[in-house]
Amino acid sequence: MRIAVSLLLLIGCGGDSGGNVVASTSFTLSMMSGMGPSPLDPLYQQTIGFEVEMTAPVIGHSTVEMCRWTTQDSEMPIRTATGATASTVQTQILDMLPAWNVRLALCDPADQSTITLQSDNQAGLAVIVGCLQLPANAMARDGNGDPKWTDFTAAGCQATVYDQLHGRLFTSSEFSMKISN
């Protein structure tokens, strides 16, 4: 029985976690569309910044087409807003999104590799940040060939903040996201 439980935990958690990943970024919500109004409207044309620390993460690995993925899912990560808009970002976005996922996808060819940070509360609010330009030090792999978390800064990022309840979509592009392990 103990062996079965240990094997189930190893499969479900993907083995070695490599530590808690911390993703931090800031960007200007430069485009807004939809009907609105939304409690997020004051953030339009403003820089928002936040950090998500994936505490007690569930680790997963998979292969999708020519990419190996390593993910960390956290039900209650530490979420902290920064900058001049911190109060609104904390209360209207981060506090309303309890569960987050960060995914590192290393692909062949390497220029197809990505890092994604996302959360969707399944009640009308979602945030997704995806970056397409990973530096060489982000391409590390473990002994199984799975992506290994390292410290790096990804560029070529795009973000979407979707407030479905109020019919509002905010986007941003061409910024960076820092990953720390």
mmCIF file of C-alpha atoms in Angstrom:
data_model
loop_
_atom_site.group_PDB
_atom_site.id
_atom_site.type_symbol
_atom_site.label_atom_id
_atom_site.label_comp_id
_atom_site.label_asym_id
_atom_site.label_seq_id
_atom_site.Cartn_x
_atom_site.Cartn_y
_atom_site.Cartn_z
ATOM 1 C CA MET A 1 0.000 0.000 0.000
ATOM 2 C CA ARG A 2 2.801 2.452 0.913
ATOM 3 C CA ILE A 3 4.543 1.749 -2.385
ATOM 4 C CA ALA A 4 1.343 2.451 -4.342
ATOM 5 C CA VAL A 5 0.744 5.724 -2.483
ATOM 6 C CA SER A 6 4.383 6.803 -2.973
ATOM 7 C CA LEU A 7 4.212 5.971 -6.672
ATOM 8 C CA LEU A 8 0.926 7.866 -7.037
ATOM 9 C CA LEU A 9 2.427 10.926 -5.327
ATOM 10 C CA LEU A 10 5.534 10.773 -7.516
ATOM 11 C CA ILE A 11 3.449 10.524 -10.695
ATOM 12 C CA GLY A 12 0.955 13.209 -9.610
ATOM 13 C CA CYS A 13 3.600 15.627 -8.434
ATOM 14 C CA GLY A 14 6.153 14.892 -11.128
ATOM 15 C CA GLY A 15 9.015 14.181 -8.725
ATOM 16 C CA ASP A 16 11.516 16.855 -7.696
ATOM 17 C CA SER A 17 9.942 20.305 -7.504
ATOM 18 C CA GLY A 18 13.190 22.244 -7.812
ATOM 19 C CA GLY A 19 11.834 24.823 -5.337
ATOM 20 C CA ASN A 20 9.067 27.377 -5.533
ATOM 21 C CA VAL A 21 9.022 29.389 -8.721
ATOM 22 C CA VAL A 22 8.476 33.145 -8.369
ATOM 23 C CA ALA A 23 7.221 35.022 -11.441
ATOM 24 C CA SER A 24 7.279 38.817 -11.458
ATOM 25 C CA THR A 25 6.339 41.292 -14.151
ATOM 26 C CA SER A 26 4.998 44.745 -14.869
ATOM 27 C CA PHE A 27 3.336 46.076 -17.987
ATOM 28 C CA THR A 28 1.044 48.827 -19.236
ATOM 29 C CA LEU A 29 -2.532 47.843 -20.106
ATOM 30 C CA SER A 30 -2.331 49.578 -23.478
ATOM 31 C CA MET A 31 -5.457 48.242 -25.179
ATOM 32 C CA MET A 32 -9.022 47.957 -23.899
ATOM 33 C CA SER A 33 -12.069 46.544 -25.640
ATOM 34 C CA GLY A 34 -15.579 45.404 -24.792
ATOM 35 C CA MET A 35 -18.734 46.917 -23.404
ATOM 36 C CA GLY A 36 -17.806 47.651 -19.761
ATOM 37 C CA PRO A 37 -17.806 49.472 -17.486
ATOM 38 C CA SER A 38 -15.470 47.369 -15.361
ATOM 39 C CA PRO A 39 -13.890 47.922 -11.952
ATOM 40 C CA LEU A 40 -10.613 47.439 -13.861
ATOM 41 C CA ASP A 41 -11.201 50.460 -16.142
ATOM 42 C CA PRO A 42 -8.998 52.740 -13.964
ATOM 43 C CA LEU A 43 -6.059 50.464 -14.879
ATOM 44 C CA TYR A 44 -6.319 51.299 -18.599
ATOM 45 C CA GLN A 45 -3.126 53.034 -19.804
ATOM 46 C CA GLN A 46 -1.569 52.377 -16.389
ATOM 47 C CA THR A 47 1.378 50.164 -15.475
ATOM 48 C CA ILE A 48 0.439 47.196 -13.339
ATOM 49 C CA GLY A 49 3.013 45.067 -11.553
ATOM 50 C CA PHE A 50 2.785 41.878 -9.552
ATOM 51 C CA GLU A 51 4.659 38.853 -8.262
ATOM 52 C CA VAL A 52 3.321 35.313 -7.823
ATOM 53 C CA GLU A 53 5.206 32.810 -5.652
ATOM 54 C CA MET A 54 4.067 29.260 -6.340
ATOM 55 C CA THR A 55 3.844 27.947 -2.752
ATOM 56 C CA ALA A 56 3.243 24.217 -2.166
ATOM 57 C CA PRO A 57 3.114 23.598 -5.918
ATOM 58 C CA VAL A 58 1.958 20.470 -7.670
ATOM 59 C CA ILE A 59 4.606 19.692 -10.282
ATOM 60 C CA GLY A 60 3.813 18.130 -13.639
ATOM 61 C CA HIS A 61 5.665 17.134 -16.791
ATOM 62 C CA SER A 62 4.300 16.329 -20.225
ATOM 63 C CA THR A 63 5.139 16.267 -23.899
ATOM 64 C CA VAL A 64 3.039 18.233 -26.374
ATOM 65 C CA GLU A 65 4.090 17.920 -30.005
ATOM 66 C CA MET A 66 7.801 18.864 -30.120
ATOM 67 C CA CYS A 67 7.831 20.445 -26.637
ATOM 68 C CA ARG A 68 8.551 19.152 -23.136
ATOM 69 C CA TRP A 69 6.564 20.967 -20.429
ATOM 70 C CA THR A 70 7.201 21.439 -16.734
ATOM 71 C CA THR A 71 4.364 23.061 -14.801
ATOM 72 C CA GLN A 72 3.820 24.267 -11.268
ATOM 73 C CA ASP A 73 0.231 24.646 -10.059
ATOM 74 C CA SER A 74 -0.487 26.355 -6.749
ATOM 75 C CA GLU A 75 -3.901 26.657 -5.125
ATOM 76 C CA MET A 76 -2.917 29.568 -2.862
ATOM 77 C CA PRO A 77 0.320 31.155 -4.032
ATOM 78 C CA ILE A 78 1.623 34.342 -2.488
ATOM 79 C CA ARG A 79 0.354 37.122 -4.777
ATOM 80 C CA THR A 80 1.692 40.639 -4.350
ATOM 81 C CA ALA A 81 0.910 43.742 -6.405
ATOM 82 C CA THR A 82 3.559 46.433 -6.827
ATOM 83 C CA GLY A 83 3.759 50.018 -8.053
ATOM 84 C CA ALA A 84 1.339 52.936 -8.189
ATOM 85 C CA THR A 85 -1.680 50.743 -9.070
ATOM 86 C CA ALA A 86 -0.936 48.116 -6.386
ATOM 87 C CA SER A 87 -4.126 48.657 -4.385
ATOM 88 C CA THR A 88 -6.467 48.139 -7.347
ATOM 89 C CA VAL A 89 -4.427 45.273 -8.797
ATOM 90 C CA GLN A 90 -4.325 43.508 -5.421
ATOM 91 C CA THR A 91 -8.042 43.812 -4.618
ATOM 92 C CA GLN A 92 -9.610 43.627 -8.094
ATOM 93 C CA ILE A 93 -7.298 41.041 -9.694
ATOM 94 C CA LEU A 94 -4.878 39.124 -7.456
ATOM 95 C CA ASP A 95 -7.180 38.593 -4.471
ATOM 96 C CA MET A 96 -9.863 37.276 -6.830
ATOM 97 C CA LEU A 97 -7.551 34.731 -8.499
ATOM 98 C CA PRO A 98 -6.533 32.160 -5.896
ATOM 99 C CA ALA A 99 -5.069 29.398 -8.107
ATOM 100 C CA TRP A 100 -2.167 30.002 -10.537
ATOM 101 C CA ASN A 101 -0.174 27.946 -13.026
ATOM 102 C CA VAL A 102 3.282 28.570 -14.466
ATOM 103 C CA ARG A 103 4.435 26.472 -17.442
ATOM 104 C CA LEU A 104 7.881 26.277 -19.027
ATOM 105 C CA ALA A 105 7.796 24.661 -22.473
ATOM 106 C CA LEU A 106 11.137 23.820 -24.099
ATOM 107 C CA CYS A 107 10.730 22.949 -27.739
ATOM 108 C CA ASP A 108 12.601 21.690 -30.771
ATOM 109 C CA PRO A 109 13.348 24.071 -32.397
ATOM 110 C CA ALA A 110 14.343 26.108 -29.325
ATOM 111 C CA ASP A 111 12.919 29.362 -30.717
ATOM 112 C CA GLN A 112 9.434 27.885 -30.195
ATOM 113 C CA SER A 113 9.970 27.641 -26.405
ATOM 114 C CA THR A 114 7.688 29.638 -24.085
ATOM 115 C CA ILE A 115 6.956 30.532 -20.467
ATOM 116 C CA THR A 116 3.343 31.132 -19.387
ATOM 117 C CA LEU A 117 1.826 32.389 -16.123
ATOM 118 C CA GLN A 118 -1.947 32.178 -15.847
ATOM 119 C CA SER A 119 -4.955 32.147 -13.583
ATOM 120 C CA ASP A 120 -8.679 31.804 -14.250
ATOM 121 C CA ASN A 121 -11.173 31.835 -11.375
ATOM 122 C CA GLN A 122 -13.885 30.225 -13.561
ATOM 123 C CA ALA A 123 -16.181 33.061 -12.446
ATOM 124 C CA GLY A 124 -15.398 35.693 -15.041
ATOM 125 C CA LEU A 125 -11.827 36.874 -14.363
ATOM 126 C CA ALA A 126 -8.612 35.610 -15.963
ATOM 127 C CA VAL A 127 -5.007 36.723 -16.428
ATOM 128 C CA ILE A 128 -2.508 35.168 -18.814
ATOM 129 C CA VAL A 129 1.066 36.292 -19.433
ATOM 130 C CA GLY A 130 3.023 34.491 -22.141
ATOM 131 C CA CYS A 131 6.596 35.119 -23.281
ATOM 132 C CA LEU A 132 8.149 33.967 -26.543
ATOM 133 C CA GLN A 133 11.803 34.979 -26.128
ATOM 134 C CA LEU A 134 13.641 32.799 -23.617
ATOM 135 C CA PRO A 135 17.344 33.288 -22.891
ATOM 136 C CA ALA A 136 19.840 30.418 -23.161
ATOM 137 C CA ASN A 137 19.897 29.846 -19.375
ATOM 138 C CA ALA A 138 16.146 29.062 -19.468
ATOM 139 C CA MET A 139 16.824 26.012 -21.672
ATOM 140 C CA ALA A 140 18.137 23.791 -18.839
ATOM 141 C CA ARG A 141 16.809 20.244 -18.585
ATOM 142 C CA ASP A 142 16.872 17.678 -15.797
ATOM 143 C CA GLY A 143 18.094 14.084 -16.101
ATOM 144 C CA ASN A 144 14.755 13.033 -17.650
ATOM 145 C CA GLY A 145 14.910 15.716 -20.338
ATOM 146 C CA ASP A 146 12.191 17.799 -18.657
ATOM 147 C CA PRO A 147 12.531 21.596 -18.403
ATOM 148 C CA LYS A 148 14.334 22.568 -15.209
ATOM 149 C CA TRP A 149 13.512 25.804 -13.383
ATOM 150 C CA THR A 150 16.363 28.330 -13.393
ATOM 151 C CA ASP A 151 16.578 32.072 -12.826
ATOM 152 C CA PHE A 152 15.971 34.006 -16.050
ATOM 153 C CA THR A 153 14.175 36.935 -17.620
ATOM 154 C CA ALA A 154 11.978 36.214 -20.628
ATOM 155 C CA ALA A 155 11.179 38.896 -23.199
ATOM 156 C CA GLY A 156 8.627 39.297 -25.958
ATOM 157 C CA CYS A 157 5.776 38.916 -23.482
ATOM 158 C CA GLN A 158 2.077 39.531 -24.031
ATOM 159 C CA ALA A 159 -0.670 39.768 -21.412
ATOM 160 C CA THR A 160 -4.427 39.511 -21.375
ATOM 161 C CA VAL A 161 -6.620 40.511 -18.447
ATOM 162 C CA TYR A 162 -10.180 39.344 -19.114
ATOM 163 C CA ASP A 163 -13.111 40.607 -17.046
ATOM 164 C CA GLN A 164 -15.918 38.534 -18.525
ATOM 165 C CA LEU A 165 -18.487 39.627 -15.932
ATOM 166 C CA HIS A 166 -18.194 43.242 -17.078
ATOM 167 C CA GLY A 167 -17.453 42.574 -20.743
ATOM 168 C CA ARG A 168 -13.944 44.006 -20.739
ATOM 169 C CA LEU A 169 -10.650 42.814 -22.242
ATOM 170 C CA PHE A 170 -7.284 44.475 -21.547
ATOM 171 C CA THR A 171 -4.055 43.608 -23.343
ATOM 172 C CA SER A 172 -0.390 44.514 -23.335
ATOM 173 C CA SER A 173 2.662 43.472 -25.339
ATOM 174 C CA GLU A 174 6.445 43.734 -25.537
ATOM 175 C CA PHE A 175 7.473 43.545 -21.891
ATOM 176 C CA SER A 176 9.443 41.036 -19.797
ATOM 177 C CA MET A 177 8.815 38.561 -16.985
ATOM 178 C CA LYS A 178 11.404 37.505 -14.420
ATOM 179 C CA ILE A 179 11.475 33.910 -13.179
ATOM 180 C CA SER A 180 13.311 33.066 -9.952
ATOM 181 C CA ASN A 181 13.738 29.673 -8.388
#
